[in-house]
mmCIF file of N, CA and C in Angstrom:
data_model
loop_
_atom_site.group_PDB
_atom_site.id
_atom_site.type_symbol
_atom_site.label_atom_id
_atom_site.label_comp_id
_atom_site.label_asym_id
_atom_site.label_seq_id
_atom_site.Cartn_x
_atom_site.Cartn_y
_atom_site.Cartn_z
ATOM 1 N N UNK A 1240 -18.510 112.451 -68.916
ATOM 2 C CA UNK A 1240 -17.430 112.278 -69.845
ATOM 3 C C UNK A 1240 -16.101 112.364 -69.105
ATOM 4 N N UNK A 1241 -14.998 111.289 -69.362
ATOM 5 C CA UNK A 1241 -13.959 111.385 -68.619
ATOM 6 C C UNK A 1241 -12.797 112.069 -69.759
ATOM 7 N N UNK A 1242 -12.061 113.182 -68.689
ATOM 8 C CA UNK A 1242 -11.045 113.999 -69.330
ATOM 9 C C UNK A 1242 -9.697 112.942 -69.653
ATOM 10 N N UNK A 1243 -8.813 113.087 -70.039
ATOM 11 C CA UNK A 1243 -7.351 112.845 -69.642
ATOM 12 C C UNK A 1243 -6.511 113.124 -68.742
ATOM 13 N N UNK A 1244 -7.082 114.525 -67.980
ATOM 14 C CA UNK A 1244 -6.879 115.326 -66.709
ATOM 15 C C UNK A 1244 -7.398 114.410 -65.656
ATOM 16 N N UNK A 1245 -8.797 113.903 -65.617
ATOM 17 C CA UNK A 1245 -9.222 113.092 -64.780
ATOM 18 C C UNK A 1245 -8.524 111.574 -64.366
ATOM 19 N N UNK A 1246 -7.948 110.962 -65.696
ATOM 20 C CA UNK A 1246 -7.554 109.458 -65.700
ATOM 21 C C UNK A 1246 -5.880 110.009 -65.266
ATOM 22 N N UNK A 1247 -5.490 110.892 -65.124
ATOM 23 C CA UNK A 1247 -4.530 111.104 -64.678
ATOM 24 C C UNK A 1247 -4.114 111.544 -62.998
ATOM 25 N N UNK A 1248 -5.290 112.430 -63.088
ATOM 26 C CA UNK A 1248 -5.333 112.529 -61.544
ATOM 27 C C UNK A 1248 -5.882 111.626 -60.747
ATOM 28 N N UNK A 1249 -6.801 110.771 -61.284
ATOM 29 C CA UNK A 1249 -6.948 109.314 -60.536
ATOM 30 C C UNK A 1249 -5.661 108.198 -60.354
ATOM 31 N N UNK A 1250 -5.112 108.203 -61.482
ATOM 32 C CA UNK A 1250 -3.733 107.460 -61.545
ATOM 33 C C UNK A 1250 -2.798 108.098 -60.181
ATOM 34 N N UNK A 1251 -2.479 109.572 -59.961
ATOM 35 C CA UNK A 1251 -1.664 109.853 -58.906
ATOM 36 C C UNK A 1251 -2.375 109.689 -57.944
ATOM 37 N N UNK A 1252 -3.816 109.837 -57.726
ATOM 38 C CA UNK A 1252 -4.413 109.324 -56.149
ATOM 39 C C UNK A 1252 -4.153 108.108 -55.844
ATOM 40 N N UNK A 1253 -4.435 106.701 -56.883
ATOM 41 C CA UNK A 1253 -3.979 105.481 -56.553
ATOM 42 C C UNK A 1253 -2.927 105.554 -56.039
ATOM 43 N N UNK A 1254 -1.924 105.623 -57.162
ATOM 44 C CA UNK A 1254 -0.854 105.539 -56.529
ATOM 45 C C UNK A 1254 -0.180 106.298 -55.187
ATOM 46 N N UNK A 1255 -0.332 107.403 -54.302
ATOM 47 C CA UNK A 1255 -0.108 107.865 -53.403
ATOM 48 C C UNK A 1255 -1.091 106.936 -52.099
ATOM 49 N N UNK A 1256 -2.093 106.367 -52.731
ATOM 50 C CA UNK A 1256 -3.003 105.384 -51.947
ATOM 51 C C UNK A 1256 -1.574 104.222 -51.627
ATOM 52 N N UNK A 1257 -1.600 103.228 -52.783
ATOM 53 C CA UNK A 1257 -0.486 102.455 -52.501
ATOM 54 C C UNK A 1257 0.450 102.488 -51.914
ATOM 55 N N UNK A 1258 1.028 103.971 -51.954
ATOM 56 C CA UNK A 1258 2.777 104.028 -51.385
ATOM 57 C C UNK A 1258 2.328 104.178 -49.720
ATOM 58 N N UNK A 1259 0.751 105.270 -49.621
ATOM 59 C CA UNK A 1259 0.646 104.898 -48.027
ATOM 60 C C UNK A 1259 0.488 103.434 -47.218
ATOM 61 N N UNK A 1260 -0.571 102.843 -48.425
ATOM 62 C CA UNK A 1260 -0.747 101.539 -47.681
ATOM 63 C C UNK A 1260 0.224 100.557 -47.408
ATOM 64 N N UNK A 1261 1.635 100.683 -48.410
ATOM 65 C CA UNK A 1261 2.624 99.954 -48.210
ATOM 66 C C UNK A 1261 3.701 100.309 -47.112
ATOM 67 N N UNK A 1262 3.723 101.728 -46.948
ATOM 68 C CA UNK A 1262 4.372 102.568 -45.612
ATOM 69 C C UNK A 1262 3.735 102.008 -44.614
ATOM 70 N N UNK A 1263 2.397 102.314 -44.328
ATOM 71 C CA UNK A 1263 1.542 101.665 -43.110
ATOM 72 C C UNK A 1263 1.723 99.759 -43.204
ATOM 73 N N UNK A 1264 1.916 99.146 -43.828
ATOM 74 C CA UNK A 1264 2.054 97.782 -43.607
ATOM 75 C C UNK A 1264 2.955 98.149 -43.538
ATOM 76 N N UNK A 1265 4.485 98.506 -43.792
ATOM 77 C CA UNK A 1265 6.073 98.159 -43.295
ATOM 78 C C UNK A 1265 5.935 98.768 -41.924
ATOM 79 N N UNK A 1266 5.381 99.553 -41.218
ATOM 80 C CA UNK A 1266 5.233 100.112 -40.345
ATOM 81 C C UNK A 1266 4.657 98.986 -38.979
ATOM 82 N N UNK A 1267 3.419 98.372 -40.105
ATOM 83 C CA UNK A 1267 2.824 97.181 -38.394
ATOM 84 C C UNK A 1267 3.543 95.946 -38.741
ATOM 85 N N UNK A 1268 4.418 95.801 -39.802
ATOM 86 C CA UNK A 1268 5.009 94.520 -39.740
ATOM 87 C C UNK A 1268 6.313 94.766 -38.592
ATOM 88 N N UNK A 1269 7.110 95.768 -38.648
ATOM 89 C CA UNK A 1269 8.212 95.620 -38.070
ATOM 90 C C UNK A 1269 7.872 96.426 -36.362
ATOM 91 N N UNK A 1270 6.516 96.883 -35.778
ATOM 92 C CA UNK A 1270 6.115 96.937 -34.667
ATOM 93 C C UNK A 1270 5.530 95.273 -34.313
ATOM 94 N N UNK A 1271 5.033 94.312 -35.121
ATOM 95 C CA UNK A 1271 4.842 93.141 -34.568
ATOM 96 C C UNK A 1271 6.294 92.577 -34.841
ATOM 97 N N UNK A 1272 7.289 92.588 -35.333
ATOM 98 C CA UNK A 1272 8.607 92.224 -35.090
ATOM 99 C C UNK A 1272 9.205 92.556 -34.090
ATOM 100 N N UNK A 1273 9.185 93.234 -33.713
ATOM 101 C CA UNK A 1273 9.866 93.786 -32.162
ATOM 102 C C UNK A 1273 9.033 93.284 -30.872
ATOM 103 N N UNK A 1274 7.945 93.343 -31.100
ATOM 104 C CA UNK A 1274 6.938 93.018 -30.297
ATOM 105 C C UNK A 1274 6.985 90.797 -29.778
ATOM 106 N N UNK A 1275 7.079 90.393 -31.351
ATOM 107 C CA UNK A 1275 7.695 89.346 -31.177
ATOM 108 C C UNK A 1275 8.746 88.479 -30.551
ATOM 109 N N UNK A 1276 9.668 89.694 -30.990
ATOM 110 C CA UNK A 1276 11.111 89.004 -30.196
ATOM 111 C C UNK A 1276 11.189 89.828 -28.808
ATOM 112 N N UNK A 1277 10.371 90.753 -28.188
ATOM 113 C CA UNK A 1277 10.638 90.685 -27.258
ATOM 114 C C UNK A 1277 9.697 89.766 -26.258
ATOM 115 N N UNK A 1278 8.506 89.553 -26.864
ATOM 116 C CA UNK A 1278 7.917 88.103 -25.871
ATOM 117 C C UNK A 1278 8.841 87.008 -26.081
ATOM 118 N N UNK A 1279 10.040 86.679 -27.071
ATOM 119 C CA UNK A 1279 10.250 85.513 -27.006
ATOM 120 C C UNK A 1279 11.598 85.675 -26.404
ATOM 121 N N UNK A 1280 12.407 86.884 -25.926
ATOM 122 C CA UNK A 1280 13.938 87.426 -24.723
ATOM 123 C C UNK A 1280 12.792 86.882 -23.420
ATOM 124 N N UNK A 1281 11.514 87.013 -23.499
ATOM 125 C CA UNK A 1281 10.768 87.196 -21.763
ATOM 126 C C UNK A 1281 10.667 86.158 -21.547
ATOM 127 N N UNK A 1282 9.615 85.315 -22.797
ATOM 128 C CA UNK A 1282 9.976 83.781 -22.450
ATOM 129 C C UNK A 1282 11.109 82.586 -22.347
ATOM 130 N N UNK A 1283 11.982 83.154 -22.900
ATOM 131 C CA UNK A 1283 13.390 82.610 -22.852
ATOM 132 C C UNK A 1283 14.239 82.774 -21.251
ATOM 133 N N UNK A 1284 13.925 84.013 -21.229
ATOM 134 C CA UNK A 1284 14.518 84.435 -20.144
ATOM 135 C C UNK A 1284 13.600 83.366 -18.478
ATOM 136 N N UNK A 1285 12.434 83.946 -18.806
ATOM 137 C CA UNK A 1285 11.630 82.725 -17.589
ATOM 138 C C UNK A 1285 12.186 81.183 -17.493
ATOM 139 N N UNK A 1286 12.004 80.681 -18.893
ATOM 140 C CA UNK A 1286 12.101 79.434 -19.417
ATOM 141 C C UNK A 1286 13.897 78.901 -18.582
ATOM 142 N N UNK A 1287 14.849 80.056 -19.073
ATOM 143 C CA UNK A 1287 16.194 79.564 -18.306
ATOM 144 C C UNK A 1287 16.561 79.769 -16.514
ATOM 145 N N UNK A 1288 15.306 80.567 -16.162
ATOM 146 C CA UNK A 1288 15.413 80.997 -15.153
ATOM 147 C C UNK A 1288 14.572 79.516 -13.971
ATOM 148 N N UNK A 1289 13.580 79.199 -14.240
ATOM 149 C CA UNK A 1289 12.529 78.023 -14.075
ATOM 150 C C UNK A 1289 13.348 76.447 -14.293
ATOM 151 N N UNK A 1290 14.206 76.044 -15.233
ATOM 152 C CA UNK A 1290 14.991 75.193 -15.688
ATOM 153 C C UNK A 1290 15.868 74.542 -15.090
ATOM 154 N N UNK A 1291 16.413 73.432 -14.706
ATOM 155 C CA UNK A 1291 17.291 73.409 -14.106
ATOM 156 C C UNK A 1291 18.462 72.341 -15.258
ATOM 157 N N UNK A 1292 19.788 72.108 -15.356
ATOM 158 C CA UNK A 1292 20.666 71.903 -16.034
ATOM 159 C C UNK A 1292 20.667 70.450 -15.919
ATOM 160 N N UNK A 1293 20.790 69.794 -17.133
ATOM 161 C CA UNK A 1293 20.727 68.322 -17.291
ATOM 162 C C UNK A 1293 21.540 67.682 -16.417
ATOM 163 N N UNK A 1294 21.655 66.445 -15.810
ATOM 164 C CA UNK A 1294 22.632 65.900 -15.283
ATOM 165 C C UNK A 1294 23.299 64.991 -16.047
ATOM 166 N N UNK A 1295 24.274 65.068 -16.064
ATOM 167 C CA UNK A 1295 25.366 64.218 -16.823
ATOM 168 C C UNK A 1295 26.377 63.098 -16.406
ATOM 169 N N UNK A 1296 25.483 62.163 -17.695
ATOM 170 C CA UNK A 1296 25.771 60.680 -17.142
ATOM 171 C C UNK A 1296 27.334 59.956 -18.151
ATOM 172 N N UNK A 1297 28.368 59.635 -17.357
ATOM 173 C CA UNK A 1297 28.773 58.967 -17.894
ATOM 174 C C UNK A 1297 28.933 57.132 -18.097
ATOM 175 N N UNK A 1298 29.671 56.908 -18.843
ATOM 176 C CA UNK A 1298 29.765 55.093 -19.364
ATOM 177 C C UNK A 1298 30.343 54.804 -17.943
ATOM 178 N N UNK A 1299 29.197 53.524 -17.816
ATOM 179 C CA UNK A 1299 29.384 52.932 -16.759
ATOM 180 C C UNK A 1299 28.557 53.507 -15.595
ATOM 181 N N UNK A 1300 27.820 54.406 -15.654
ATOM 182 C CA UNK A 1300 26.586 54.641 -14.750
ATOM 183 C C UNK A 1300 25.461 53.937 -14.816
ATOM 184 N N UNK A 1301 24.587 53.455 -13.469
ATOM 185 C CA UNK A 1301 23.604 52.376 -13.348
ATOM 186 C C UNK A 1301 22.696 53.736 -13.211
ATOM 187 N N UNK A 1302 21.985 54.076 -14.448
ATOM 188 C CA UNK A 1302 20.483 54.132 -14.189
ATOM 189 C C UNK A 1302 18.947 53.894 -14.153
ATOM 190 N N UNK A 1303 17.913 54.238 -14.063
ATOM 191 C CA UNK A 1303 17.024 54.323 -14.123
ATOM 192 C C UNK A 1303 15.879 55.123 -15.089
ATOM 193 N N UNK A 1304 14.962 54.788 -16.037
ATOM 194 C CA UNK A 1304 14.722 55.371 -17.114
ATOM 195 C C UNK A 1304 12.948 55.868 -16.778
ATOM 196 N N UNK A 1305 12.245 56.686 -16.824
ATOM 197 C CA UNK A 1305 11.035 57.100 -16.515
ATOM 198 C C UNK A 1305 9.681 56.439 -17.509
ATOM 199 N N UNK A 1306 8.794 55.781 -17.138
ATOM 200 C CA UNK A 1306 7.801 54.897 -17.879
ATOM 201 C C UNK A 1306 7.129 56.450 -18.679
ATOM 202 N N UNK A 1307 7.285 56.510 -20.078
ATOM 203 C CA UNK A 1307 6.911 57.371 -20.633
ATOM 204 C C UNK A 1307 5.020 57.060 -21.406
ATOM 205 N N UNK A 1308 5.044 55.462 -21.591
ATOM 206 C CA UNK A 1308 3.829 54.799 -22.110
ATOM 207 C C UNK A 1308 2.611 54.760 -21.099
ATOM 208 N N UNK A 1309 1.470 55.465 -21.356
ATOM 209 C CA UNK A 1309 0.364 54.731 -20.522
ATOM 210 C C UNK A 1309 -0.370 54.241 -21.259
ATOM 211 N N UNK A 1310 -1.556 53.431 -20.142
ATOM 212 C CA UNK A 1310 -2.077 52.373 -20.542
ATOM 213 C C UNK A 1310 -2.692 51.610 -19.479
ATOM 214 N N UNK A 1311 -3.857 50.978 -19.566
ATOM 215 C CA UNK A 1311 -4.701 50.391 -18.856
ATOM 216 C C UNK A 1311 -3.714 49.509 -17.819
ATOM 217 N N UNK A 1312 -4.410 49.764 -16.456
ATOM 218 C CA UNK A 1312 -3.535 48.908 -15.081
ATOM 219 C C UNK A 1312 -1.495 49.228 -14.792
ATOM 220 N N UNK A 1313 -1.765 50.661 -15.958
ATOM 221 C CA UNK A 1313 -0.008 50.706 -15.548
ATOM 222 C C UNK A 1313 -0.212 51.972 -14.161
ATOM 223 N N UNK A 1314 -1.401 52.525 -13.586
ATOM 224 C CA UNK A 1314 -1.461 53.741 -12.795
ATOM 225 C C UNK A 1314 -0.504 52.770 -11.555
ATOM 226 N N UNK A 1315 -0.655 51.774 -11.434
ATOM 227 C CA UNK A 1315 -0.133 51.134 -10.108
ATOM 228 C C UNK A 1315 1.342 50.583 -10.510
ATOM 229 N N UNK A 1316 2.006 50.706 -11.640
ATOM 230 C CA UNK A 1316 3.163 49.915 -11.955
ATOM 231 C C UNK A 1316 4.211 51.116 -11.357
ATOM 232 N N UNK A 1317 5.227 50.260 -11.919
ATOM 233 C CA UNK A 1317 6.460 51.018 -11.302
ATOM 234 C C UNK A 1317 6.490 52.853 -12.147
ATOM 235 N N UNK A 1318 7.048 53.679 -11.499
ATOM 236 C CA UNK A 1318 7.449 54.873 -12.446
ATOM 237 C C UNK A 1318 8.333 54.675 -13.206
ATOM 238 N N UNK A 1319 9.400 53.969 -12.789
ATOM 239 C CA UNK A 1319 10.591 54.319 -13.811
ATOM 240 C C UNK A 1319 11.023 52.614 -13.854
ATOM 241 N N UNK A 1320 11.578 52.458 -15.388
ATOM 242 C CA UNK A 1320 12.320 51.043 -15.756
ATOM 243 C C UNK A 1320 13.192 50.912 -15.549
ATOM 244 N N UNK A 1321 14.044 49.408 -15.240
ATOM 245 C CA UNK A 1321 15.183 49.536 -15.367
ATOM 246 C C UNK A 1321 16.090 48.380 -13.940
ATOM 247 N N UNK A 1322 17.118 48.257 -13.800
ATOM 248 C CA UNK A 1322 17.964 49.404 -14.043
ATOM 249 C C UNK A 1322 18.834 49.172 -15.317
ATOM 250 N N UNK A 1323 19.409 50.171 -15.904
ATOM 251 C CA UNK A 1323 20.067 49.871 -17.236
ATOM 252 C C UNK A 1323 21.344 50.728 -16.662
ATOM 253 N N UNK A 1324 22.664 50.515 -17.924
ATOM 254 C CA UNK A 1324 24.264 50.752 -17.666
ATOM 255 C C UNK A 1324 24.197 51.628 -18.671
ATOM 256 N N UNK A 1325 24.523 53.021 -18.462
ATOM 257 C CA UNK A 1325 24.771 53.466 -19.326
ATOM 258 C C UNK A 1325 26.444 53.620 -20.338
ATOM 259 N N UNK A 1326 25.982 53.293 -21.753
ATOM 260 C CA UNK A 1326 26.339 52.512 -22.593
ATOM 261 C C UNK A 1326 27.297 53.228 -23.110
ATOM 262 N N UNK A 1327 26.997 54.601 -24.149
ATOM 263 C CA UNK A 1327 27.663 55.528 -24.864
ATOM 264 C C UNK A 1327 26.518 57.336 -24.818
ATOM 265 N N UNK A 1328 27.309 57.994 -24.724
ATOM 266 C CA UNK A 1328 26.768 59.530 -24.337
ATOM 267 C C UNK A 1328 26.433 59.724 -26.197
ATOM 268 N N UNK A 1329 25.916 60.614 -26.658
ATOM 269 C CA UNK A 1329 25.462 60.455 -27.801
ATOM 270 C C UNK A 1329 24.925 61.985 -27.804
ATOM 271 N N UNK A 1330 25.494 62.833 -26.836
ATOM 272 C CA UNK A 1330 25.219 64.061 -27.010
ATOM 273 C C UNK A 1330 23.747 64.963 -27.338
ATOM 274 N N UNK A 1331 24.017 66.379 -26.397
ATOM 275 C CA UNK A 1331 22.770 67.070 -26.810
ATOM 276 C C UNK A 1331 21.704 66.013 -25.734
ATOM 277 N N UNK A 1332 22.150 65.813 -24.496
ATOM 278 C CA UNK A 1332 22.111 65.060 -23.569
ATOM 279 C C UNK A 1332 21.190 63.328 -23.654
ATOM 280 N N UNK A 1333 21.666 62.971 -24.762
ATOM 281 C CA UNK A 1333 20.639 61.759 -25.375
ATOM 282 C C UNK A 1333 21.947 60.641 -24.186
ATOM 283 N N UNK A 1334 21.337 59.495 -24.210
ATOM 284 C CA UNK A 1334 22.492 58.236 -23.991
ATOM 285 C C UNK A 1334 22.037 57.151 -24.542
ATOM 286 N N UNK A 1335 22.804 56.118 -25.149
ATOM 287 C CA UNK A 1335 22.452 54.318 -25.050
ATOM 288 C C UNK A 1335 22.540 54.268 -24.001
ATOM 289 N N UNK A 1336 21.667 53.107 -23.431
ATOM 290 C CA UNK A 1336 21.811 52.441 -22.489
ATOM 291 C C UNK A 1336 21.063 50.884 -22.562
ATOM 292 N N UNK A 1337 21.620 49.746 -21.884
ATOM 293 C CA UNK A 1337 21.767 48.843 -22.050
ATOM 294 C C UNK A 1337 21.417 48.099 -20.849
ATOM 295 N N UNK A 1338 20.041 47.412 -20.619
ATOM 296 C CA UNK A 1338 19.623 46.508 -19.609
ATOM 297 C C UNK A 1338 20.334 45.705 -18.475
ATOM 298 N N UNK A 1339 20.285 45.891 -17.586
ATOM 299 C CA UNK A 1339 20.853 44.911 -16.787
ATOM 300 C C UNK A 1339 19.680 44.015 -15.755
ATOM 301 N N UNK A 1340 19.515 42.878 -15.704
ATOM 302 C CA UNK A 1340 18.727 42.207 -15.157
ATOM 303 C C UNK A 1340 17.572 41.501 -16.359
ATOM 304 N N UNK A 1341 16.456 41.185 -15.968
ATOM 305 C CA UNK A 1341 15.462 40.522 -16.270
ATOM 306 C C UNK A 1341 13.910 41.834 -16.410
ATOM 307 N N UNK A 1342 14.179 42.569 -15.567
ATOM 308 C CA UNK A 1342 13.242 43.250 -15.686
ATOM 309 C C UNK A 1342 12.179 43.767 -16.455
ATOM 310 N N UNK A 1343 10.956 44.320 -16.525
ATOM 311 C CA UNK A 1343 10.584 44.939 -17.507
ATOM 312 C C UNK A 1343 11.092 46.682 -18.705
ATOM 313 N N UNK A 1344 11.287 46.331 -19.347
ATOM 314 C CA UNK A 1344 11.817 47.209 -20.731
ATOM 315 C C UNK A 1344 12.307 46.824 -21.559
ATOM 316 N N UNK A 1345 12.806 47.731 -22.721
ATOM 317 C CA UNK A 1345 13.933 47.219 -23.546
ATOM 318 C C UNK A 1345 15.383 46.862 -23.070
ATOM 319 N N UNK A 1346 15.320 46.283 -24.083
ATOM 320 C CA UNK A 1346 17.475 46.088 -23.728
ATOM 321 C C UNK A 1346 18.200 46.698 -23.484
ATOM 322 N N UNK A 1347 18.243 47.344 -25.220
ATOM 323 C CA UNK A 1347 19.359 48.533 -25.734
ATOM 324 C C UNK A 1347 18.184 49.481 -26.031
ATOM 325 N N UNK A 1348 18.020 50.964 -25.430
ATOM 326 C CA UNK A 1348 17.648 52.129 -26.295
ATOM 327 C C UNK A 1348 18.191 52.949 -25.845
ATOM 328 N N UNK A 1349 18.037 53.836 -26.076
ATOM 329 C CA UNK A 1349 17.845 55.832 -26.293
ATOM 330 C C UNK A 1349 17.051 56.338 -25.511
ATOM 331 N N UNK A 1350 17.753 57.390 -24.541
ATOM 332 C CA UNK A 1350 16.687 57.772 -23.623
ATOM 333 C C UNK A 1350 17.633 59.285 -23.384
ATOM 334 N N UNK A 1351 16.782 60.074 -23.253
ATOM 335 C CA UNK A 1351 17.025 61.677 -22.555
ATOM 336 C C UNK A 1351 17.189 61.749 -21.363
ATOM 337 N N UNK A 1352 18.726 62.522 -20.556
ATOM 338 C CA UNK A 1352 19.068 62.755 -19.460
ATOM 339 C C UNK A 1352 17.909 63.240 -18.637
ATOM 340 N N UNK A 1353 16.629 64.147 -19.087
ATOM 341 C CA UNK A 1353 15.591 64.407 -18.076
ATOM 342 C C UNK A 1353 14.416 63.446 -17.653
ATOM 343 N N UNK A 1354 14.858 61.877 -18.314
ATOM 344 C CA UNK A 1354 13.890 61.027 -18.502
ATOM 345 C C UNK A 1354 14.424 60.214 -17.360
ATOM 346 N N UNK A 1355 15.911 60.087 -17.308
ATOM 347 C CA UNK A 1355 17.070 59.020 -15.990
ATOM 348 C C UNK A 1355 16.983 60.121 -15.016
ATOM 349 N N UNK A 1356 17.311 58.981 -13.658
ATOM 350 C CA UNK A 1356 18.127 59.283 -12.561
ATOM 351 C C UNK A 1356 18.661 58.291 -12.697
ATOM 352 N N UNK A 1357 19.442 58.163 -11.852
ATOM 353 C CA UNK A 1357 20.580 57.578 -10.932
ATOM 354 C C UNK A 1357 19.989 56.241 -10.402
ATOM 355 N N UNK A 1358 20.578 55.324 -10.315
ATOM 356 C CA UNK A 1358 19.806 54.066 -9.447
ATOM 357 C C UNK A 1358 20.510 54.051 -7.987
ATOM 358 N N UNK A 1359 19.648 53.745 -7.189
ATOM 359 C CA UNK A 1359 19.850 54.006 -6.434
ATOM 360 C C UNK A 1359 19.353 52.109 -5.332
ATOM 361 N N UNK A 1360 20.264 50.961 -5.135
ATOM 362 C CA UNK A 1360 20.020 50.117 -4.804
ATOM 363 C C UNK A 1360 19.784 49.951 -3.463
#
């Protein structure tokens, strides 16, 4: 037979159950928060250390763009397309650039400063 004494003192065990289990989860959430951001100061830190700084092209530079596509019989083709003029800077180190010659590529595209060098004739 259950008392009123009983459904009551079960009610405060739950609940002192809950308030621990919610203490103990705020507890491993914000030890894997710290834990988080400091693998990602270590990897950041490697990542800028390993890195080296874009080179920066302005209008009117002849470069060269890196064959990003493979594909059957390209292991023997050239590495990089081109040469193309670069066109307009477009920031966050992107550029147009714009074909010069006959060669194989596009005309006009979009290409990332770590994708160019420099041409070098």
């Amino acid at each position: 037979m259950r008392r009123k004494e009983h459904a009551e003192i079960l009610s405060v065990i739950e609940q002192e159950t809950i308030e621990l289990f919610d203490k103990d989860r705020e507890i491993l959430r914000n030890t894997a928060k710290e834990n988080i951001l400091k693998i990602q100061e270590e990897n950041k830190r490697y990542h800028d250390h390993k890195s080296k700084p874009a080179t920066v092209y302005k209008e009117g530079d002849i470069a060269v763009i890196k064959r990003t596509q493979f594909g059957a019989g390209l292991k023997i083709q050239k590495k990089f397309l081109g040469p193309y003029v670069v066109s307009q800077a477009k920031g966050n180190d992107r550029y147009e650039v714009i074909k010069l010659g006959d060669g194989e590529g596009q005309k006009i595209t979009t290409t990332s400063a770590d994708h160019m060098k420099l041409y070098k004739a």
